[in-house]
Amino acid sequence: MTTDAAPAPPRRVAVYTGSFDPFHRGHEHIARRAAKLFDRLVVGVGENPEKKYLFSPDERVATVREVLGDLPNVAVGAFEGLTVRFAAAQGAGVLLRGIRALADIEYEFSMSLTNASLDRSLETVFLMAKAEYSHLSSSLIRQIAQLGGDLTGFVPPAVEERLRRKFGP
Ligand code: ADP
């Protein structure tokens, strides 16, 4: 069989990117499942200079490292710019995305087509959110934290602690 595809990089390294501002249970669940599916998972904490974040890139990287610290095949780093460049720099063949609801699919579908046209050697793989975490989003967590709500069950303890320090008891 002939193919016009460029030689593919190893398929078993995946990158999982996002703002993770903050990293919540939905993100954690996706990352833990992916760590079992791939030889190596690199969590990429995105930095967009035009976006305002609650936590700095260093804080977000440190938090994700703490939460996933028990997984030996997971690395965490910050990146700026195109996801496909970050993936290539990590030697990844897979972009991993989480899907919460049907509403995510339209955006994710066009992102995957865009990324595929930017780098044909990359494949996007989607994992469905666990039902009990499918309503979680970082913006919802930030709102609850700001209003002093109980975040138990929504975020890992390391994140809860950092949010408490940010917003007070
Ligand atoms: P962004 O910076 O694109 O807003 P996020 O930091 O919110 O990204 O999310 C990063 C990744 O995690 C995306 O693939 C997103 O679809 C996924 N994700 C976000 N929330 C959840 C959730 N509750 N369950 C599973 N996956 C999620």
mmCIF file of C-alpha atoms and ligand atoms in Angstrom:
data_model
loop_
_atom_site.group_PDB
_atom_site.id
_atom_site.type_symbol
_atom_site.label_atom_id
_atom_site.label_comp_id
_atom_site.label_asym_id
_atom_site.label_seq_id
_atom_site.Cartn_x
_atom_site.Cartn_y
_atom_site.Cartn_z
ATOM 1 C CA MET A 1 0.000 0.000 0.000
ATOM 2 C CA THR A 2 1.311 3.455 -0.819
ATOM 3 C CA THR A 3 0.665 6.531 1.245
ATOM 4 C CA ASP A 4 1.644 10.165 0.930
ATOM 5 C CA ALA A 5 1.916 10.553 4.695
ATOM 6 C CA ALA A 6 5.227 11.643 6.170
ATOM 7 C CA PRO A 7 6.915 9.079 8.458
ATOM 8 C CA ALA A 8 4.896 9.128 11.646
ATOM 9 C CA PRO A 9 6.527 9.914 14.990
ATOM 10 C CA PRO A 10 5.958 7.421 17.797
ATOM 11 C CA ARG A 11 2.239 7.192 18.499
ATOM 12 C CA ARG A 12 2.557 6.443 22.122
ATOM 13 C CA VAL A 13 3.551 9.875 23.360
ATOM 14 C CA ALA A 14 0.581 12.172 23.902
ATOM 15 C CA VAL A 15 0.281 15.800 24.904
ATOM 16 C CA TYR A 16 -2.670 17.085 26.890
ATOM 17 C CA THR A 17 -2.844 20.857 26.727
ATOM 18 C CA GLY A 18 -5.044 23.485 28.319
ATOM 19 C CA SER A 19 -5.034 26.531 30.524
ATOM 20 C CA PHE A 20 -5.691 24.436 33.628
ATOM 21 C CA ASP A 21 -6.542 27.621 35.545
ATOM 22 C CA PRO A 22 -7.096 25.759 37.789
ATOM 23 C CA PHE A 23 -6.618 22.020 37.206
ATOM 24 C CA HIS A 24 -9.818 20.299 38.375
ATOM 25 C CA ARG A 25 -11.076 16.745 38.867
ATOM 26 C CA GLY A 26 -12.279 16.524 35.251
ATOM 27 C CA HIS A 27 -8.779 17.330 33.974
ATOM 28 C CA GLU A 28 -7.215 14.949 36.474
ATOM 29 C CA HIS A 29 -9.481 12.088 35.461
ATOM 30 C CA ILE A 30 -8.601 12.519 31.773
ATOM 31 C CA ALA A 31 -4.857 12.702 32.548
ATOM 32 C CA ARG A 32 -4.915 9.588 34.741
ATOM 33 C CA ARG A 33 -6.746 7.556 32.113
ATOM 34 C CA ALA A 34 -4.381 8.789 29.403
ATOM 35 C CA ALA A 35 -1.353 7.833 31.493
ATOM 36 C CA LYS A 36 -2.584 4.226 31.225
ATOM 37 C CA LEU A 37 -3.177 4.439 27.478
ATOM 38 C CA PHE A 38 0.103 6.045 26.411
ATOM 39 C CA ASP A 39 3.743 5.333 27.179
ATOM 40 C CA ARG A 40 4.315 8.954 28.050
ATOM 41 C CA LEU A 41 1.945 11.835 28.665
ATOM 42 C CA VAL A 42 3.077 15.447 28.641
ATOM 43 C CA VAL A 43 0.671 17.918 30.186
ATOM 44 C CA GLY A 44 1.189 21.291 28.502
ATOM 45 C CA VAL A 45 0.127 24.312 30.515
ATOM 46 C CA GLY A 46 -0.680 26.979 27.973
ATOM 47 C CA GLU A 47 0.327 30.579 28.258
ATOM 48 C CA ASN A 48 -1.373 33.118 26.063
ATOM 49 C CA PRO A 49 0.034 36.620 26.732
ATOM 50 C CA GLU A 50 -3.336 38.113 25.743
ATOM 51 C CA LYS A 51 -5.223 36.131 28.380
ATOM 52 C CA LYS A 52 -5.541 37.012 32.052
ATOM 53 C CA TYR A 53 -5.109 34.060 34.405
ATOM 54 C CA LEU A 54 -5.879 33.523 38.064
ATOM 55 C CA PHE A 55 -2.670 31.497 38.527
ATOM 56 C CA SER A 56 0.691 32.183 36.891
ATOM 57 C CA PRO A 57 2.177 29.560 34.539
ATOM 58 C CA ASP A 58 4.664 28.535 37.263
ATOM 59 C CA GLU A 59 1.851 28.093 39.785
ATOM 60 C CA ARG A 60 -0.233 26.063 37.332
ATOM 61 C CA VAL A 61 2.718 23.831 36.390
ATOM 62 C CA ALA A 62 3.603 23.277 40.063
ATOM 63 C CA THR A 63 -0.009 22.397 40.870
ATOM 64 C CA VAL A 64 -0.392 19.866 38.058
ATOM 65 C CA ARG A 65 2.992 18.330 39.014
ATOM 66 C CA GLU A 66 1.813 17.940 42.581
ATOM 67 C CA VAL A 67 -1.538 16.405 41.608
ATOM 68 C CA LEU A 68 -0.060 13.920 39.115
ATOM 69 C CA GLY A 69 3.242 13.403 40.953
ATOM 70 C CA ASP A 70 2.515 9.719 41.582
ATOM 71 C CA LEU A 71 2.462 8.942 37.826
ATOM 72 C CA PRO A 72 6.015 8.193 36.634
ATOM 73 C CA ASN A 73 5.182 8.469 32.912
ATOM 74 C CA VAL A 74 3.679 11.955 33.161
ATOM 75 C CA ALA A 75 5.650 15.172 32.642
ATOM 76 C CA VAL A 76 4.343 18.712 32.990
ATOM 77 C CA GLY A 77 5.595 21.867 31.310
ATOM 78 C CA ALA A 78 4.476 25.313 30.246
ATOM 79 C CA PHE A 79 4.295 26.391 26.622
ATOM 80 C CA GLU A 80 3.429 29.390 24.529
ATOM 81 C CA GLY A 81 2.328 29.369 20.915
ATOM 82 C CA LEU A 82 1.020 26.605 18.726
ATOM 83 C CA THR A 83 0.000 23.335 20.348
ATOM 84 C CA VAL A 84 1.303 21.416 17.326
ATOM 85 C CA ARG A 85 4.792 22.900 17.877
ATOM 86 C CA PHE A 86 4.720 21.956 21.522
ATOM 87 C CA ALA A 87 3.658 18.414 20.553
ATOM 88 C CA ALA A 88 6.471 18.122 17.995
ATOM 89 C CA ALA A 89 9.019 19.373 20.525
ATOM 90 C CA GLN A 90 7.876 16.639 22.909
ATOM 91 C CA GLY A 91 8.096 13.944 20.223
ATOM 92 C CA ALA A 92 4.357 13.349 20.539
ATOM 93 C CA GLY A 93 2.161 11.809 17.881
ATOM 94 C CA VAL A 94 -1.105 12.374 19.716
ATOM 95 C CA LEU A 95 -2.977 15.441 20.896
ATOM 96 C CA LEU A 96 -5.301 14.438 23.678
ATOM 97 C CA ARG A 97 -8.528 16.338 24.353
ATOM 98 C CA GLY A 98 -11.340 15.855 26.819
ATOM 99 C CA ILE A 99 -14.955 16.121 25.717
ATOM 100 C CA ARG A 100 -17.556 17.203 28.262
ATOM 101 C CA ALA A 101 -20.733 17.448 26.282
ATOM 102 C CA LEU A 102 -22.116 17.543 22.777
ATOM 103 C CA ALA A 103 -21.546 21.295 22.820
ATOM 104 C CA ASP A 104 -17.753 20.744 22.950
ATOM 105 C CA ILE A 105 -17.732 18.664 19.790
ATOM 106 C CA GLU A 106 -18.179 21.374 17.180
ATOM 107 C CA TYR A 107 -15.252 23.413 18.490
ATOM 108 C CA GLU A 108 -13.068 20.350 19.091
ATOM 109 C CA PHE A 109 -13.815 18.985 15.625
ATOM 110 C CA SER A 110 -12.677 22.178 13.914
ATOM 111 C CA MET A 111 -9.603 22.415 16.188
ATOM 112 C CA SER A 112 -8.624 18.866 15.302
ATOM 113 C CA LEU A 113 -8.972 19.612 11.576
ATOM 114 C CA THR A 114 -6.891 22.775 11.981
ATOM 115 C CA ASN A 115 -4.172 20.974 13.916
ATOM 116 C CA ALA A 116 -4.167 18.126 11.387
ATOM 117 C CA SER A 117 -3.625 20.602 8.579
ATOM 118 C CA LEU A 118 -0.798 22.293 10.508
ATOM 119 C CA ASP A 119 0.926 18.971 11.203
ATOM 120 C CA ARG A 120 -0.232 15.898 9.318
ATOM 121 C CA SER A 121 1.709 13.526 11.516
ATOM 122 C CA LEU A 122 -0.433 14.378 14.553
ATOM 123 C CA GLU A 123 -3.603 12.563 15.503
ATOM 124 C CA THR A 124 -6.157 14.026 17.924
ATOM 125 C CA VAL A 125 -7.611 11.539 20.395
ATOM 126 C CA PHE A 126 -10.695 12.375 22.456
ATOM 127 C CA LEU A 127 -11.617 10.940 25.818
ATOM 128 C CA MET A 128 -15.125 11.439 27.150
ATOM 129 C CA ALA A 129 -15.413 13.110 30.539
ATOM 130 C CA LYS A 130 -16.524 11.005 33.457
ATOM 131 C CA ALA A 131 -20.230 11.757 33.984
ATOM 132 C CA GLU A 132 -19.800 13.133 37.492
ATOM 133 C CA TYR A 133 -17.151 15.616 36.283
ATOM 134 C CA SER A 134 -18.722 16.559 32.983
ATOM 135 C CA HIS A 135 -20.208 19.785 34.353
ATOM 136 C CA LEU A 136 -16.854 21.032 35.649
ATOM 137 C CA SER A 137 -15.005 23.889 34.056
ATOM 138 C CA SER A 138 -12.158 26.038 35.340
ATOM 139 C CA SER A 139 -14.303 29.172 35.094
ATOM 140 C CA LEU A 140 -17.008 27.577 37.257
ATOM 141 C CA ILE A 141 -14.375 26.600 39.841
ATOM 142 C CA ARG A 142 -12.977 30.146 39.900
ATOM 143 C CA GLN A 143 -16.459 31.564 40.480
ATOM 144 C CA ILE A 144 -17.268 29.159 43.304
ATOM 145 C CA ALA A 145 -13.876 29.835 44.922
ATOM 146 C CA GLN A 146 -14.363 33.574 44.704
ATOM 147 C CA LEU A 147 -17.767 33.260 46.390
ATOM 148 C CA GLY A 148 -16.357 31.044 49.142
ATOM 149 C CA GLY A 149 -18.232 27.880 48.080
ATOM 150 C CA ASP A 150 -17.232 24.345 48.979
ATOM 151 C CA LEU A 151 -14.997 22.858 46.281
ATOM 152 C CA THR A 152 -14.551 19.423 47.835
ATOM 153 C CA GLY A 153 -14.986 16.841 45.115
ATOM 154 C CA PHE A 154 -14.483 19.383 42.335
ATOM 155 C CA VAL A 155 -10.740 19.931 42.652
ATOM 156 C CA PRO A 156 -7.830 17.921 44.099
ATOM 157 C CA PRO A 157 -6.736 18.968 47.632
ATOM 158 C CA ALA A 158 -3.592 20.708 46.287
ATOM 159 C CA VAL A 159 -5.778 22.983 44.160
ATOM 160 C CA GLU A 160 -8.295 23.598 46.934
ATOM 161 C CA GLU A 161 -5.436 24.717 49.179
ATOM 162 C CA ARG A 162 -4.087 27.142 46.565
ATOM 163 C CA LEU A 163 -7.550 28.574 45.936
ATOM 164 C CA ARG A 164 -8.050 29.065 49.662
ATOM 165 C CA ARG A 165 -4.746 30.932 49.876
ATOM 166 C CA LYS A 166 -5.791 33.113 46.940
ATOM 167 C CA PHE A 167 -9.298 33.953 48.160
ATOM 168 C CA GLY A 168 -9.008 33.491 51.918
ATOM 169 C CA PRO A 169 -10.884 31.042 54.164
HETATM 170 P P1 ADP B 1 -8.852 25.690 27.576
HETATM 171 O O1 ADP B 1 -7.608 26.361 27.923
HETATM 172 O O2 ADP B 1 -8.885 25.142 26.160
HETATM 173 O O3 ADP B 1 -10.102 26.378 28.034
HETATM 174 P P2 ADP B 1 -9.110 23.834 29.744
HETATM 175 O O4 ADP B 1 -7.942 24.116 30.612
HETATM 176 O O5 ADP B 1 -10.439 24.222 30.266
HETATM 177 O O6 ADP B 1 -8.832 24.331 28.308
HETATM 178 O O7 ADP B 1 -9.199 22.280 29.384
HETATM 179 C C1 ADP B 1 -8.139 21.562 28.805
HETATM 180 C C2 ADP B 1 -8.629 20.239 28.282
HETATM 181 O O8 ADP B 1 -9.409 19.553 29.265
HETATM 182 C C3 ADP B 1 -9.554 20.326 27.055
HETATM 183 O O9 ADP B 1 -9.308 19.195 26.246
HETATM 184 C C4 ADP B 1 -10.937 20.241 27.646
HETATM 185 O O10 ADP B 1 -11.882 19.761 26.742
HETATM 186 C C5 ADP B 1 -10.708 19.255 28.771
HETATM 187 N N1 ADP B 1 -11.671 19.416 29.839
HETATM 188 C C6 ADP B 1 -12.088 20.556 30.415
HETATM 189 N N2 ADP B 1 -12.995 20.323 31.374
HETATM 190 C C7 ADP B 1 -13.176 18.980 31.419
HETATM 191 C C8 ADP B 1 -14.003 18.092 32.203
HETATM 192 N N3 ADP B 1 -14.845 18.566 33.109
HETATM 193 N N4 ADP B 1 -13.920 16.774 31.970
HETATM 194 C C9 ADP B 1 -13.063 16.305 31.023
HETATM 195 N N5 ADP B 1 -12.272 17.066 30.241
HETATM 196 C C10 ADP B 1 -12.314 18.396 30.439
#
